[in-house]
Coordinates of C-alpha atoms in Angstrom, one line a residue:
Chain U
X1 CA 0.0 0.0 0.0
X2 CA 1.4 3.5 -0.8
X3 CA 0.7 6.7 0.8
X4 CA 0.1 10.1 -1.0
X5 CA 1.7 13.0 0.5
X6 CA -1.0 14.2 1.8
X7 CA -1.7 10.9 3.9
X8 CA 1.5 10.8 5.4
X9 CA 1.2 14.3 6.7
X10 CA -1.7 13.8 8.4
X11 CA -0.1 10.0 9.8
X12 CA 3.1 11.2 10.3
X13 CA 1.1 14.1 12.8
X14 CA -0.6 12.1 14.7
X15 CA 2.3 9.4 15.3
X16 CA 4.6 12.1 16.6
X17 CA 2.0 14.4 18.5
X18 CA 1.4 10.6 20.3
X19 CA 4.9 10.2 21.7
X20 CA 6.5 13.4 22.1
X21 CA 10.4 13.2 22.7
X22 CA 10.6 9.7 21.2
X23 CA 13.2 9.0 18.7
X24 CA 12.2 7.8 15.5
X25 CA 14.0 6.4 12.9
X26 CA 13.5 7.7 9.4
X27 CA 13.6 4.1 8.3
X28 CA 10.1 3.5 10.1
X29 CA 8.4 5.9 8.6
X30 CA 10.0 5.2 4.8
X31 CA 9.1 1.4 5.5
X32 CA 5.9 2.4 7.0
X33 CA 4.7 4.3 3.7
X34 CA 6.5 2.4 1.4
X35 CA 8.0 5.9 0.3
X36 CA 12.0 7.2 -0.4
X37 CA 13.8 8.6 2.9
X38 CA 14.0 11.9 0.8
X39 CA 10.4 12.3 0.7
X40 CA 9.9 11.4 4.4
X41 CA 12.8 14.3 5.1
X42 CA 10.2 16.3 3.0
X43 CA 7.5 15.8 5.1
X44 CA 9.4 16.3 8.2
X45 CA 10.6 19.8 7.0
X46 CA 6.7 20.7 6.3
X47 CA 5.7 19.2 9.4
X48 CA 8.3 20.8 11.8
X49 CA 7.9 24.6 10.0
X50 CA 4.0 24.4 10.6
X51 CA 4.9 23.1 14.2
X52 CA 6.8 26.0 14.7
X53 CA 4.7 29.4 12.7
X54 CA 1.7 27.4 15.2
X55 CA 3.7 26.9 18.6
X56 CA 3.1 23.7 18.7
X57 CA 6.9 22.7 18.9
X58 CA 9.5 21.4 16.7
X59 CA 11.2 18.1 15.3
X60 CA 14.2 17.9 16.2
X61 CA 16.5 15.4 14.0
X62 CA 19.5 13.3 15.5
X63 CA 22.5 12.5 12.5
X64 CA 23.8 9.2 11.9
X65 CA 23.1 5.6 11.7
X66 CA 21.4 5.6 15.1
X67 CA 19.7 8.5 14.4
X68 CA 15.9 9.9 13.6
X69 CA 13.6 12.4 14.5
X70 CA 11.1 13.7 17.4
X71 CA 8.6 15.9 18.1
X72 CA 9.1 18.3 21.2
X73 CA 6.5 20.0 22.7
X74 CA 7.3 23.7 23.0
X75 CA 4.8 26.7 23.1
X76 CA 6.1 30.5 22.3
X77 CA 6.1 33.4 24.0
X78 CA 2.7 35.0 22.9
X79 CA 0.9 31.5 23.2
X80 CA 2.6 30.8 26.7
X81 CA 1.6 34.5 27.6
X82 CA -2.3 33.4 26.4
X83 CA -2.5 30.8 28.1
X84 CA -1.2 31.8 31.6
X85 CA -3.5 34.7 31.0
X86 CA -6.8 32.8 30.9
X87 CA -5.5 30.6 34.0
X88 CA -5.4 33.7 35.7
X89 CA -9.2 35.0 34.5
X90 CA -10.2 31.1 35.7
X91 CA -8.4 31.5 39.6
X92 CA -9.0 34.9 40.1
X93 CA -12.9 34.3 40.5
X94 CA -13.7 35.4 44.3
X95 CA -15.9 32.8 44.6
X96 CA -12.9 30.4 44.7
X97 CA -12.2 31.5 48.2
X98 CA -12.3 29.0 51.0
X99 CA -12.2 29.5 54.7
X100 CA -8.6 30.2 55.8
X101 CA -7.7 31.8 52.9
X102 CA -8.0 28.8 50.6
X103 CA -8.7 28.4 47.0
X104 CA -11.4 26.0 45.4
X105 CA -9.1 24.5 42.0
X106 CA -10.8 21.0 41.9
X107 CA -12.8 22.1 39.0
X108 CA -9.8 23.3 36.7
X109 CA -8.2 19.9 38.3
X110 CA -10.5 18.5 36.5
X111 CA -10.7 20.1 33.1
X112 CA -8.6 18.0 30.3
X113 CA -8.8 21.5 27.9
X114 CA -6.7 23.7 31.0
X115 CA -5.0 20.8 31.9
X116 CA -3.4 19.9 28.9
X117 CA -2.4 23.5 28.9
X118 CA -0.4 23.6 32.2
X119 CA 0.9 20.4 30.9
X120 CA 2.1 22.2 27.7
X121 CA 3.4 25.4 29.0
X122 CA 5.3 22.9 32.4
X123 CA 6.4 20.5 29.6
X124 CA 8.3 23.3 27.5
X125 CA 9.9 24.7 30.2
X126 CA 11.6 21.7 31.4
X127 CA 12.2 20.2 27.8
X128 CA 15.9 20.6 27.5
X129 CA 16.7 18.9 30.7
X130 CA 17.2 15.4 31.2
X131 CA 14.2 13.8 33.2
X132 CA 13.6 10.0 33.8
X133 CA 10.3 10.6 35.8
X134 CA 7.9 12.9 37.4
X135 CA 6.9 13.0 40.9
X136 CA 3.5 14.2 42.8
X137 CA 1.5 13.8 45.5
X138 CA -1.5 12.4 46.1
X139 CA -4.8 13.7 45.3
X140 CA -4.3 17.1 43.6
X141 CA -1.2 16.8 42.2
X142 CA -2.2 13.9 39.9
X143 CA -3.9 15.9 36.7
X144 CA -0.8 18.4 36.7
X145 CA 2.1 15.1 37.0
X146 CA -0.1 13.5 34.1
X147 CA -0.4 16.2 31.5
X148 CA 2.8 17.5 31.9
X149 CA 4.2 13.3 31.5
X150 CA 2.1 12.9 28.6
X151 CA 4.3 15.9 26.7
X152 CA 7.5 15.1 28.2
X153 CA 6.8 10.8 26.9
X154 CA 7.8 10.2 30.7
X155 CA 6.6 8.1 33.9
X156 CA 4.7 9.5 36.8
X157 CA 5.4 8.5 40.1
X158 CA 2.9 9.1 42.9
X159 CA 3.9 9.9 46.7
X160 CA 0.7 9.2 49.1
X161 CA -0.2 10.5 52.6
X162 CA -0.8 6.8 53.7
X163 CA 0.4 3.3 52.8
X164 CA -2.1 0.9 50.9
X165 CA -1.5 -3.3 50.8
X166 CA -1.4 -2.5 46.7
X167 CA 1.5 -0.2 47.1
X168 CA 3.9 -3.6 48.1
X169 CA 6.8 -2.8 50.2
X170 CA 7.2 1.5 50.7
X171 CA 9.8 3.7 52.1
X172 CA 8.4 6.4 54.4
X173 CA 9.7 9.6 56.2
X174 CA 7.9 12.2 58.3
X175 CA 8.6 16.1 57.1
X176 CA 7.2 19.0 58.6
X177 CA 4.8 21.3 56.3
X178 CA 6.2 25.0 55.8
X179 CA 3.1 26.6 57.0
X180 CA 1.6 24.9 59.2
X181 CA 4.5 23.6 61.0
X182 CA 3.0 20.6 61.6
X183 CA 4.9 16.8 61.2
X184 CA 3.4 14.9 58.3
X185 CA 4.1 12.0 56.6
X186 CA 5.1 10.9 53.5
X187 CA 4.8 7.3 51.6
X188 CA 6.7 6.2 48.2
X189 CA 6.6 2.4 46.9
X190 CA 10.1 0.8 46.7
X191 CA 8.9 -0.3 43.5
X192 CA 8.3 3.3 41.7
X193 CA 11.4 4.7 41.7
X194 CA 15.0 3.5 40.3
X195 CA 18.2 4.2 42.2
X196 CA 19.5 7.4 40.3
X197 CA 17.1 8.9 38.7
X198 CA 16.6 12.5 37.8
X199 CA 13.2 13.6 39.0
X200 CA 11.0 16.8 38.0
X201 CA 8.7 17.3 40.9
X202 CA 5.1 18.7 40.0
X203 CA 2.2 20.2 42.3
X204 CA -0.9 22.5 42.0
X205 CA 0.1 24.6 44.7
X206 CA 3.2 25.7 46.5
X207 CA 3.3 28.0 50.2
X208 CA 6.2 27.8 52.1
X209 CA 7.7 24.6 50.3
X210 CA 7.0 21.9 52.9
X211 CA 5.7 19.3 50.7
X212 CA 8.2 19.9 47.8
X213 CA 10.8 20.2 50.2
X214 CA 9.3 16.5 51.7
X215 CA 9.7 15.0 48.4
X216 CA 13.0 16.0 47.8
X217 CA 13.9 14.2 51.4
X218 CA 12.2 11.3 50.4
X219 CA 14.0 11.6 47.1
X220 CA 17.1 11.1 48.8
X221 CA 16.2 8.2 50.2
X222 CA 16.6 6.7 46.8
X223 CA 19.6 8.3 45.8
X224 CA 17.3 10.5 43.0
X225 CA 17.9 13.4 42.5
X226 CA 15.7 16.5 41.5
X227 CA 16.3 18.2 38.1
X228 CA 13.2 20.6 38.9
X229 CA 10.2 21.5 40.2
X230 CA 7.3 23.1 38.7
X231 CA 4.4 24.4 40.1
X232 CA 0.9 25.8 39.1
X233 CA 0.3 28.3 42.0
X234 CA 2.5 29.5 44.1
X235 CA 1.7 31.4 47.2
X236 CA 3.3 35.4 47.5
X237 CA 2.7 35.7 51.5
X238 CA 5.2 33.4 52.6
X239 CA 7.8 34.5 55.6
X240 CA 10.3 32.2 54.8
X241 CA 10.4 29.6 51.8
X242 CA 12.1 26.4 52.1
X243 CA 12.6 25.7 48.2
X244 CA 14.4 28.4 45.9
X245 CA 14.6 27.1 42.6
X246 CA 11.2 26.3 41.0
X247 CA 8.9 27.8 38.3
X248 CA 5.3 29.1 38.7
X249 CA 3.0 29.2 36.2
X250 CA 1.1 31.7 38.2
X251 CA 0.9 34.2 42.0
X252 CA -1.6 34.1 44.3
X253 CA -0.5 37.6 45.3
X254 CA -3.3 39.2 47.5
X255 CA -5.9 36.8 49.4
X256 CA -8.1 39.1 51.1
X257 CA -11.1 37.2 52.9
X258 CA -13.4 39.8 54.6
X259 CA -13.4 41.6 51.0
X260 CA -13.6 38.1 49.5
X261 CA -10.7 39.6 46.6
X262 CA -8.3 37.5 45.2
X263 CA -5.3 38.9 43.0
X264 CA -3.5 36.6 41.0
X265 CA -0.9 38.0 38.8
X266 CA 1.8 35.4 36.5
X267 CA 4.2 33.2 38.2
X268 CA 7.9 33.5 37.8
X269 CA 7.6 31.6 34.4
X270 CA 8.8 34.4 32.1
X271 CA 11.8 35.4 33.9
X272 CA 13.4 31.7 34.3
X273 CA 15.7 30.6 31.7
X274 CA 13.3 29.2 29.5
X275 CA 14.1 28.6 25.7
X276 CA 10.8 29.3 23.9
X277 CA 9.6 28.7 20.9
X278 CA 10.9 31.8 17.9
Chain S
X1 CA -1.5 34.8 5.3
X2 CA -2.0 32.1 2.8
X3 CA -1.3 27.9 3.6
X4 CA -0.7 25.4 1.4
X5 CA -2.5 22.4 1.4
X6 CA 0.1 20.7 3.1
X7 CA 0.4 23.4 6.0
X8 CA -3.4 23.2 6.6
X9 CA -3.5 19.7 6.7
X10 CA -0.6 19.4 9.5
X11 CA -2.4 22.1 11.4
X12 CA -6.0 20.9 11.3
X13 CA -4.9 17.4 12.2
X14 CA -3.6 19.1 15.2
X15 CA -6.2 20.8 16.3
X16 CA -8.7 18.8 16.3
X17 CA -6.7 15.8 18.3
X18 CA -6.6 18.4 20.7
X19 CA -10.1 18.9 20.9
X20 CA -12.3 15.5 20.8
X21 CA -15.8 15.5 20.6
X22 CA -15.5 19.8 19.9
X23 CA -18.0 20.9 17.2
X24 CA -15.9 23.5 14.9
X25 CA -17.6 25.2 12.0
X26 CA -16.1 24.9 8.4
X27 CA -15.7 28.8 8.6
X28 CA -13.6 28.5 11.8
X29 CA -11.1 26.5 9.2
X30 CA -11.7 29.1 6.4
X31 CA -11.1 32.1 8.3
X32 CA -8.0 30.5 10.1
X33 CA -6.2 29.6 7.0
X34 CA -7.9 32.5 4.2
X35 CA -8.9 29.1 2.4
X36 CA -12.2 28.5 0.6
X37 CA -15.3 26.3 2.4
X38 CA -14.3 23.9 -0.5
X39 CA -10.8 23.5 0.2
X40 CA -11.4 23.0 3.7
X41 CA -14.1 20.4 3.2
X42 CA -11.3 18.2 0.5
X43 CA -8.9 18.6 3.1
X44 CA -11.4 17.0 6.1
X45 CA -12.3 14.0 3.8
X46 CA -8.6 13.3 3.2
X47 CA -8.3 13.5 7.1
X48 CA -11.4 11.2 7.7
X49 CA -10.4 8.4 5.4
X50 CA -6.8 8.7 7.0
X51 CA -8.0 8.6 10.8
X52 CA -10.1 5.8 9.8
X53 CA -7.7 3.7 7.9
X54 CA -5.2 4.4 10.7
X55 CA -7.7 3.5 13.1
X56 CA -7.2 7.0 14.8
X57 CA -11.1 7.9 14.7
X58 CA -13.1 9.5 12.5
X59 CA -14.1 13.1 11.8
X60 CA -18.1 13.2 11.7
X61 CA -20.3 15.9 10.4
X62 CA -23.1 18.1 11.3
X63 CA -24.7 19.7 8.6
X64 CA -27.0 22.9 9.0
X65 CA -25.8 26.7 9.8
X66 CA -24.9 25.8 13.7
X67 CA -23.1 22.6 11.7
X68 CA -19.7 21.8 11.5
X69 CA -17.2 18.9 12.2
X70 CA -15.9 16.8 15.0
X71 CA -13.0 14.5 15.6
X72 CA -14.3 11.4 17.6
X73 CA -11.8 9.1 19.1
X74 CA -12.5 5.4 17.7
X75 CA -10.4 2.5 18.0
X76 CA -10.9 -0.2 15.2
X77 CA -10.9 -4.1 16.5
X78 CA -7.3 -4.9 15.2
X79 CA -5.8 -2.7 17.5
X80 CA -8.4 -2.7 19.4
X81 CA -7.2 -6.6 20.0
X82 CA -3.3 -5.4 19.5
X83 CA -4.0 -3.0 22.7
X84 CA -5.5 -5.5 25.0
X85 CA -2.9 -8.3 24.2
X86 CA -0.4 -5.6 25.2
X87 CA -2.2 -4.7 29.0
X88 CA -2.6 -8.5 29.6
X89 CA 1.4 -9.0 29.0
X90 CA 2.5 -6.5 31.2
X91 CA -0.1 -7.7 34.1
X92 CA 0.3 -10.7 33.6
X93 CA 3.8 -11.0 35.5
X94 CA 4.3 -12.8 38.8
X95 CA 6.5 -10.5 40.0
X96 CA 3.2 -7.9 40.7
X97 CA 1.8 -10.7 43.3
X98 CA 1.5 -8.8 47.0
X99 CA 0.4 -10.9 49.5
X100 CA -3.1 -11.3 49.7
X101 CA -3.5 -11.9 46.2
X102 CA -3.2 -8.2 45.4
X103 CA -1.6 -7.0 42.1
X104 CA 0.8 -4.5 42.1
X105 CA -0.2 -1.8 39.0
X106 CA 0.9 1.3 40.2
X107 CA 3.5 1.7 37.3
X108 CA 1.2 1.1 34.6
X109 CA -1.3 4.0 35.9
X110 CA 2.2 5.7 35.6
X111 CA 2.8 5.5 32.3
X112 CA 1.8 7.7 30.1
X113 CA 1.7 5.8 26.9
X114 CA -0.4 2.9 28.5
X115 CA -2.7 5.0 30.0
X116 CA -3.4 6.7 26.6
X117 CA -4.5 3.6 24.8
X118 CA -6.4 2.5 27.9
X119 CA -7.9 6.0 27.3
X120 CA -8.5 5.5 23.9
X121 CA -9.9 2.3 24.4
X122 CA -12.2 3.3 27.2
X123 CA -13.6 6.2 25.4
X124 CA -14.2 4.9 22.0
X125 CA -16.8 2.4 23.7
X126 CA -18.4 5.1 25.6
X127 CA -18.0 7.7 22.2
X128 CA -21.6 8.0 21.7
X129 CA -23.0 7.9 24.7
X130 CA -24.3 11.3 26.8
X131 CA -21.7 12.0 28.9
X132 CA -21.2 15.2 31.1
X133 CA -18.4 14.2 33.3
X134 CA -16.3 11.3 34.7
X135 CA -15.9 10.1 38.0
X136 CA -13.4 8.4 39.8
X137 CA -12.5 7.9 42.8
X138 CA -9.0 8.6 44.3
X139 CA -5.8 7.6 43.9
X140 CA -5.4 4.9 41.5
X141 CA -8.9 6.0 39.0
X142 CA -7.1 9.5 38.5
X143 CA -4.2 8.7 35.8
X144 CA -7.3 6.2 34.2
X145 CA -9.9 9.0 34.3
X146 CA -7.5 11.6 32.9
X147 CA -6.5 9.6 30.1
X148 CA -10.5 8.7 29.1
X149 CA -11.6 12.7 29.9
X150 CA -8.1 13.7 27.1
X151 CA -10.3 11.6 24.4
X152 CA -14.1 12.4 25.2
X153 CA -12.9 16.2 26.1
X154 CA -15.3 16.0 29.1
X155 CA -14.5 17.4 33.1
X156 CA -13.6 14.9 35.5
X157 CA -14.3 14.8 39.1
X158 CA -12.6 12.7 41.9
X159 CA -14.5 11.2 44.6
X160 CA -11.7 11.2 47.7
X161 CA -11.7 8.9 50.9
X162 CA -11.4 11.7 53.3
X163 CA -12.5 15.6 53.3
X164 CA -10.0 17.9 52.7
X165 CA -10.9 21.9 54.0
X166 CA -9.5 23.0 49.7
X167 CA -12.7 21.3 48.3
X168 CA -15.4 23.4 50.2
X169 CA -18.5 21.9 51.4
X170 CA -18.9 18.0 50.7
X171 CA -21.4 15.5 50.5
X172 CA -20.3 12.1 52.1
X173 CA -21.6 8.7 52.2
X174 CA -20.7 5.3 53.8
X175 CA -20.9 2.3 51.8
X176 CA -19.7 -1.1 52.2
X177 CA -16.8 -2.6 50.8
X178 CA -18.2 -5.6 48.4
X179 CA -15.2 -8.3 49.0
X180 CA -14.0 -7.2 52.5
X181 CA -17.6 -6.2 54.0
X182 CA -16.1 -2.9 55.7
X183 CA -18.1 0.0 56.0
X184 CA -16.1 3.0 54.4
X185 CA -16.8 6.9 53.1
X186 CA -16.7 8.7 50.5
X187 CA -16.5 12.2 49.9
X188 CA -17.3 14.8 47.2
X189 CA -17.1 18.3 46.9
X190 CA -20.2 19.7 46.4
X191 CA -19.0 22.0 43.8
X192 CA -17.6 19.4 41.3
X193 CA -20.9 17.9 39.8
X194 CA -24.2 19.7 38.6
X195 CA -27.6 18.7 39.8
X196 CA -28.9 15.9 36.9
X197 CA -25.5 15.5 35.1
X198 CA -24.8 12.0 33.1
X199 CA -21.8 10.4 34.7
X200 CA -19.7 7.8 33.2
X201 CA -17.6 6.2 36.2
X202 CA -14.0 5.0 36.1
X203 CA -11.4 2.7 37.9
X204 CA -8.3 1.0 37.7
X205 CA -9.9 -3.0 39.4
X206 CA -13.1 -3.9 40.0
X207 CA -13.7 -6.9 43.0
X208 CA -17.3 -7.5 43.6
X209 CA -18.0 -3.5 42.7
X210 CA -18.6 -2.2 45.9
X211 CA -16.7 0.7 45.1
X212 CA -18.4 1.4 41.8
X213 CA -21.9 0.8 44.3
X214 CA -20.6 3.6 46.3
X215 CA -19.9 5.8 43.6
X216 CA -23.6 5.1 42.7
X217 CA -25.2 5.7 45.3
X218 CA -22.9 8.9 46.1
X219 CA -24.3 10.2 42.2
X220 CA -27.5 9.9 43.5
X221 CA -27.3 12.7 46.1
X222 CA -26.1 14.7 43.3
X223 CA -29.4 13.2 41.3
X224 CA -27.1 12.4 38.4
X225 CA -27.2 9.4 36.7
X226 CA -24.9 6.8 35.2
X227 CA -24.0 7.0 31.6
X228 CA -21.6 3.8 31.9
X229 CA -18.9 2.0 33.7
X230 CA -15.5 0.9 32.6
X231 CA -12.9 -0.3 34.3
X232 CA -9.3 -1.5 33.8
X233 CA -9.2 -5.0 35.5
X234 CA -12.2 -7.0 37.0
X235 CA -11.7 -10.0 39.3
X236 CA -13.1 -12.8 38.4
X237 CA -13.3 -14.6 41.5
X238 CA -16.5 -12.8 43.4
X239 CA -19.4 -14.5 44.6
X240 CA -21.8 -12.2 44.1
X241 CA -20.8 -9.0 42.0
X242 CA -22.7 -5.9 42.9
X243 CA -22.4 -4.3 39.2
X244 CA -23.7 -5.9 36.7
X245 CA -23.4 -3.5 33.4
X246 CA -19.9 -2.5 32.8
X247 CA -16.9 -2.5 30.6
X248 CA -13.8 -4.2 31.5
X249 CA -9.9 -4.3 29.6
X250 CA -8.9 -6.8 31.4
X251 CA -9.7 -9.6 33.3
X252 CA -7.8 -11.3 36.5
X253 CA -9.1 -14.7 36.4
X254 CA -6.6 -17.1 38.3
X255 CA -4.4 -15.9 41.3
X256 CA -2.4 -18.4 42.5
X257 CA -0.3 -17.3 45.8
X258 CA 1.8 -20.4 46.4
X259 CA 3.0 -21.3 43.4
X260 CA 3.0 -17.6 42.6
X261 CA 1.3 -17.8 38.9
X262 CA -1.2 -14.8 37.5
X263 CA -3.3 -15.1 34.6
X264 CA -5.1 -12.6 32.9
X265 CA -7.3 -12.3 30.0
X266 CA -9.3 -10.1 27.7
X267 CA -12.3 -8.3 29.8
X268 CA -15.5 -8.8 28.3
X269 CA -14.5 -5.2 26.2
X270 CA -15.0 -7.4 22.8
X271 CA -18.7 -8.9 24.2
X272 CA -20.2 -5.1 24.7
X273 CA -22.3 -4.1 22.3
X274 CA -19.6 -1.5 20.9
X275 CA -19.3 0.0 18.0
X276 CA -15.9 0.1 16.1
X277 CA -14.2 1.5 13.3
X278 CA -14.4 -0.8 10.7

């Protein structure tokens, strides 16, 4: 069976939007087509140029015999600017505010459209470094870890508040939260987590650092180490932080319950290092 | 700014992966790429009969002034078959035995390329059925529920085991665990579902259904009802199963603890009355 140009684009799309940072060989594609290797390098340059003028990301290619291509999810500037934008409009909604000073985020938790979004924007931030795994805890961290593991092509591992029988053998420690001060506890399964690995740590929501700071103990307990930790909200009215180098995608800067007003401005996401999308 | 043929077809392929189930009118298209309603529509047929050949889905139409076009997820049976065969060879490794028969899964719900085609799978036999939402219940639904909500673009909301003081006000129930007998709660925030919404519910195993039950009877407080259930793995040793119309993936039919052997086989995924790509 051979493929018109027009049906390999359209393949060829949809095979590399589904495994982001997956090297492909150009063989696979040439075999899968039945079509030269020149023509598949045709299609990749169409391909990666309407990636790019759409900020979807780019395909990069690797030389050589071992070599190939893959897609990597990066957003631009003016799309990451967008998006962050609307997150804000969604948060800074007063009736999100919870006794204590809380914010209500369940729904956007749970909304695949703004998820894969934060995935995106996390994703591109972090896509130059090497990562074998993401880490989060359980219950809110989950829909962040997996959207932003579905555009980095990498595991998710899950830290819980308590050990379950399903979980097989676990490694534990005791941390104490940054606000609150008080000692919790957290649980990892032996079986999640090679010696060695380099970890990105995920969460919705970051005050003082307590639980980020917990999982890079319990990190150590594995001999992992962190290669960085992103965050959807971080918290401005914090005394002292216990974690320095992270990125927000967005500030809860002003949490003012009598008023019931909320101010949330954009995290620190612009002014990190980021390579973005020309 | 004017795109080629090529250029349109990379881009529209894109877009509407990202958005399942999303209605989006032929002028949307038009306007986007300064191309005629004629182009637009030759370049959605040459989509369609690729997604379905592929067995990527299908694009379906809705004629009329409010009309447009939608990508729907749909898995054809071949891979269908290819995807099932997979899940059972990963499970089906006696190395996941915990004592008391229990299987140890949590790095499948961590990986993301699994996850999607248990996604996939999941939501092309619930693709034309009503559905508002998904529910799960937490921890190891979420990565399962994510991954179906990414391909029927719908909200999902997580039922949790304890009430936490970020998801407002709550409704809780007790309900009685099917296999073990114990009484246990569940909680949801009362913000997450609307009054009458159609659910379809989600998990990762199934015993005798007691959580499923739970999750039932919780909807019904919410007077919602349920659209479907599907589930990863059922057991099939239960006496008396609580559930009786659901989808499963898998099924865990023989769990030997002494001499250490599992065997698992197709769920009864391939027996539903489903409708596939052909």
């Amino acid at each position: 069976m051979k493929f018109k140009r027009s049906e390999r684009l359209i393949d060829m799309t949809h095979f590399l939007l589904e495994r982001p940072h997956e090297l492909v060989p150009l063989t696979f594609f040439s075999e899968r087509y039945g079509s030269a290797k020149s023509s598949i390098s045709e299609d990749l340059t169409i391909i990666k140029e309407t990636f790019e003028v759409r900020g979807v990301g780019t395909i990069q290619t690797v030389p050589g015999a071992a070599g190939g291509v893959k897609y990597i999810s990066k957003v631009n500037v003016s799309s990451a600017k967008q998006m962050i934008e609307e997150l804000c409009g969604h948060l800074e909604n007063s009736e999100r505010l919870l006794p204590g000073g809380y914010l209500f985020m369940t729904d956007l938790l749970g909304n695949p459209q703004l998820m894969n979004k934060v995935g995106r924007l996390l994703a591109s931030a972090f896509a130059d470094k090497e990562i074998d795994v993401i880490m989060t805890v359980a219950t809110k961290g989950i829909p962040i870890a997996t959207a932003v593991a579905n555009f980095l092509n990498v595991p998710v591992v899950i830290v819980r508040r308590d050990s379950r029988v399903t979980e097989g053998s676990t490694v534990s420690i005791n941390y104490v939260s940054g606000s609150t001060k008080r000692i919790q506890s957290m649980v990892l399964s032996k079986r999640s987590l090679k010696e060695g690995s380099k970890v990105l740590i995920v969460d919705d929501f970051m005050k003082a650092g307590g639980t980020v700071n917990g999982m890079k103990n319990l990190l150590e307990e594995f001999s992992a180490s962190v290669t960085g930790i992103g965050v959807l909200v971080e918290s401005e009215s914090v005394d002292e932080r216990l974690v320095d180098d992270y990125i927000s995608l967005l500030k809860l800067s002003d949490v003012n319950e009598k008023d019931r007003q909320i101010k949330v401005t954009e995290g620190n996401y612009f002014q990190s290092n980021l390579s973005f999308l020309s």
